[in-house]
């Protein structure tokens, strides 16, 4: 694990001048992930906020090679790049320096439209890391629900109406889906826990094969909280066990952070306007159900960690 | 343009009609002829009646349509006779060669065939005896050459020997069996 | 020059060409009738006969996406597909062209659903005709093989840098064995040369950003450059076709004319039907009808002027389309050929200006200026460019 | 790469941006309504502001916070909020005071 002084000596992968919203966490995810690599990186990306805001022609915020082609194909696109690297290296057409291949996608490009492409890339065993920056909705197109949107959240396609109030379904557990791929490394973290993130990414880069990181990425626009609280939102997600920090190495679960005191999920929901309607008396049962779900999953995770 | 010979093969899915067409094309190519070999494609699976086709010519072949008026028909499976119209499109002087133990006269009577030159050979019987399995397509090649003079028999045999040697390097008995089967069928094919 | 005459199906011939090209990366997903191309090629990979990394993706969309990734990275990359597979790639076809990647595709023409049908028509290729891919049709296995070899040089030509698809007719060619001439590995490799990517993404010392977003300020200019590349492809196709002829014996151009010089009636078509058509022409001539045939080899870029010029003196023309544009105006070849020939024969002057791409504004004054300049050109007997652009930064 | 490309003929092939970090030429500082003021006397150089700044606007020199890149800082206030409570070396002040 590197400390901040060491990380500060690394080349900044992303410069200023990009058009992400003020207080956006996605650039933090990118910077922290890529600075954890001591070797050169080549980055691929799904269409989404990150890609759009960082590559407005002729302005690119990327200091490293960056390739975007479409929304649903970051897994496939980076697997092609990795195959090219293997082929050209084998033939002596390029040098044999190690390159770390990283794919970034939002929850839309990862949980939903890009799920098949991600699954294929992981199954084929490419030596690459896929990082999902999960902000829990299709923020780039104006906050529509995704399968990562939590139960109860208000989005533009899961609005609060007279008979239906917010998203009716639980979120998909993508991290678990990736564990089921039996790849060498799967982890979940947040950018607020930079030490945790750094340790996970450094480890991931040290091993061969496909790696997957699910990184919570608060969106102050879609979540509706004051923009300076971006990192606090991550901490609340971890401390309420809504978003536990853990890793799965070769199938072995390990919690990498246990809150000193598990906070009620209300603490995570309350500061966000997307959950505001849940605090009306008639909806309080939804919060109770969300809490039950968080508890159930937290208990299961703890059990998995003892296996 | 030189004479274009068109052949239709009838068989059942999995029985080797396509392979027979490919083998014949390959042998013809070995004699410097221009060739085509193609199966009929549909959703048929193992056992269904299928067809395959050949075109053989001294000149380059440009046609890319189906063969509807072959001058030669080869029937690999005797049980097809009567259930599939195997003589469809054959001209008056067309040739039909059938894998069956029956005589040409018996087949002609059973199918009420008028005109045509009918030939039969018990290719399955020969294959079982010489190769040990019912793979009628190689002996049928021998019979086909006997009744059509399409290719030089000695050269074809030589060509087959080379290919079989390559394919069955470790099974000399299969090579010998195949060659014997071709020769036997060449000798035993029955005309009217 | 070493030629070997062999018996090959269209799929085998394409797989043979891909083996000789020895691409750095091949990414593909199986689909009838193109499946065999990759099946055969996979055996070459398994036997170590090529240096290729084979990426057997989970869909055609991912196959094209992986191919794009590989080509962007700096690898010479190929794929093969048909029908629904090509349709699933459509989104990525446009992107491969927009990114100016000289990808090479072996495409086996098959009808599109519904109803599902595995046999040949050209509807699949036609669906991608405006995607910015060069499209070359093959009459037989020999042409499929020859065209794929030329495709590398055309796509990678420095004036072009566009993806290219070489098509064959499904089953009719793909699964039919024919005798063809195969050239030696060495000569094919000399002909295609080595691939030198312009700015490979793997070059981390010179980081580039690929696939950025354009707003109204740049999109039209990027598309204008793409259009120019397609226009430049015409010369490259002829140049490569001539060089191929001098090296391997058979020269290729935009089309093949058969007994056309004195023809009173000519058929125009794409693909394998041209061969059948030649036999029909011979038969008609025996019957005293002066028939001829024009086989269109290159559909994109569409050689409009050249085709119109070649058919100028033929009074009766019959266009055979193996696909329907479902536009109530006939097939695509018919529509495009008709447009090409209209210019010489019509009483009207019809010009075309491409405008407003990527949201670029069009103003009242611009329309006034355009129409008035057309009127005054006509009044003054001056010529006016038939095709042009309005509002792009020249 | 030229910032204002006039002709389509001058564009890099394939729409690529052929140099890294060209976004530095684009100033997002004018998005700001609050301005971070860094007090180097209070600063303990823990670099929390640097690791969390989404706009790469914390300028370091020899591992210490030197200044804030006001040409690109969008004024989100994460740096001030993440500065340890006992340190509070960054203060957000009204941008209007500087106009």
GROMACS .gro file of N, CA and C in nm, chain A residues 22 220 227, chain D residues 27-37 55 57 68-77 79 91-99:
model
  108
   22UNK      N    1  -1.927   2.005  -1.038
   22UNK     CA    2  -1.852   2.036  -0.918
   22UNK      C    3  -1.890   1.935  -0.810
  220UNK      N    4  -2.387   1.410  -0.664
  220UNK     CA    5  -2.459   1.507  -0.582
  220UNK      C    6  -2.585   1.555  -0.653
  227UNK      N    7  -2.275   1.955  -0.219
  227UNK     CA    8  -2.165   1.895  -0.295
  227UNK      C    9  -2.038   1.870  -0.217
  920UNK      N   10  -1.089   2.653  -1.912
  920UNK     CA   11  -1.094   2.703  -1.775
  920UNK      C   12  -1.233   2.677  -1.714
  921UNK      N   13  -1.234   2.598  -1.609
  921UNK     CA   14  -1.361   2.574  -1.540
  921UNK      C   15  -1.370   2.656  -1.411
  922UNK      N   16  -1.268   2.744  -1.389
  922UNK     CA   17  -1.267   2.825  -1.267
  922UNK      C   18  -1.386   2.918  -1.257
  923UNK      N   19  -1.442   2.956  -1.373
  923UNK     CA   20  -1.555   3.049  -1.366
  923UNK      C   21  -1.688   2.981  -1.333
  924UNK      N   22  -1.685   2.851  -1.305
  924UNK     CA   23  -1.805   2.783  -1.256
  924UNK      C   24  -1.828   2.814  -1.108
  925UNK      N   25  -1.726   2.870  -1.044
  925UNK     CA   26  -1.718   2.874  -0.899
  925UNK      C   27  -1.801   2.987  -0.838
  926UNK      N   28  -1.872   2.958  -0.731
  926UNK     CA   29  -1.936   3.065  -0.656
  926UNK      C   30  -1.868   3.083  -0.520
  927UNK      N   31  -1.796   2.978  -0.478
  927UNK     CA   32  -1.717   2.988  -0.354
  927UNK      C   33  -1.571   2.959  -0.388
  928UNK      N   34  -1.481   3.032  -0.324
  928UNK     CA   35  -1.339   3.015  -0.356
  928UNK      C   36  -1.266   2.958  -0.233
  929UNK      N   37  -1.188   2.853  -0.257
  929UNK     CA   38  -1.108   2.799  -0.146
  929UNK      C   39  -0.985   2.886  -0.122
  930UNK      N   40  -0.965   2.923   0.003
  930UNK     CA   41  -0.845   2.998   0.040
  930UNK      C   42  -0.760   2.905   0.127
  948UNK      N   43  -1.107   1.789  -0.926
  948UNK     CA   44  -1.063   1.868  -1.040
  948UNK      C   45  -0.911   1.881  -1.049
  950UNK      N   46  -0.711   2.015  -0.870
  950UNK     CA   47  -0.679   2.157  -0.857
  950UNK      C   48  -0.588   2.190  -0.739
  961UNK      N   49  -0.374   2.652  -0.492
  961UNK     CA   50  -0.493   2.593  -0.554
  961UNK      C   51  -0.507   2.651  -0.695
  962UNK      N   52  -0.529   2.560  -0.788
  962UNK     CA   53  -0.541   2.600  -0.930
  962UNK      C   54  -0.679   2.661  -0.952
  963UNK      N   55  -0.684   2.792  -0.939
  963UNK     CA   56  -0.814   2.860  -0.948
  963UNK      C   57  -0.867   2.868  -1.091
  964UNK      N   58  -0.782   2.837  -1.187
  964UNK     CA   59  -0.831   2.834  -1.326
  964UNK      C   60  -0.922   2.713  -1.348
  965UNK      N   61  -0.905   2.609  -1.266
  965UNK     CA   62  -0.983   2.487  -1.286
  965UNK      C   63  -1.071   2.449  -1.169
  966UNK      N   64  -1.041   2.500  -1.049
  966UNK     CA   65  -1.123   2.470  -0.931
  966UNK      C   66  -1.266   2.516  -0.954
  967UNK      N   67  -1.362   2.425  -0.930
  967UNK     CA   68  -1.503   2.459  -0.952
  967UNK      C   69  -1.571   2.501  -0.822
  968UNK      N   70  -1.495   2.501  -0.714
  968UNK     CA   71  -1.548   2.552  -0.587
  968UNK      C   72  -1.643   2.458  -0.516
  969UNK      N   73  -1.624   2.326  -0.531
  969UNK     CA   74  -1.718   2.232  -0.470
  969UNK      C   75  -1.705   2.231  -0.317
  970UNK      N   76  -1.588   2.267  -0.267
  970UNK     CA   77  -1.570   2.273  -0.121
  970UNK      C   78  -1.532   2.142  -0.056
  972UNK      N   79  -1.244   2.008  -0.057
  972UNK     CA   80  -1.113   2.025   0.008
  972UNK      C   81  -1.128   2.084   0.148
  984UNK      N   82  -1.049   2.755   0.367
  984UNK     CA   83  -1.176   2.821   0.397
  984UNK      C   84  -1.244   2.857   0.266
  985UNK      N   85  -1.375   2.834   0.259
  985UNK     CA   86  -1.449   2.871   0.137
  985UNK      C   87  -1.507   3.011   0.158
  986UNK      N   88  -1.474   3.101   0.067
  986UNK     CA   89  -1.526   3.237   0.079
  986UNK      C   90  -1.603   3.272  -0.048
  987UNK      N   91  -1.689   3.371  -0.034
  987UNK     CA   92  -1.775   3.409  -0.147
  987UNK      C   93  -1.690   3.459  -0.264
  988UNK      N   94  -1.712   3.399  -0.381
  988UNK     CA   95  -1.635   3.436  -0.499
  988UNK      C   96  -1.660   3.583  -0.537
  989UNK      N   97  -1.780   3.628  -0.507
  989UNK     CA   98  -1.816   3.765  -0.543
  989UNK      C   99  -1.721   3.868  -0.480
  990UNK      N  100  -1.663   3.831  -0.367
  990UNK     CA  101  -1.570   3.923  -0.300
  990UNK      C  102  -1.448   3.953  -0.386
  991UNK      N  103  -1.423   3.869  -0.486
  991UNK     CA  104  -1.302   3.886  -0.568
  991UNK      C  105  -1.332   3.950  -0.703
  992UNK      N  106  -1.458   3.988  -0.724
  992UNK     CA  107  -1.491   4.040  -0.857
  992UNK      C  108  -1.502   4.191  -0.853
   0.00000   0.00000   0.00000
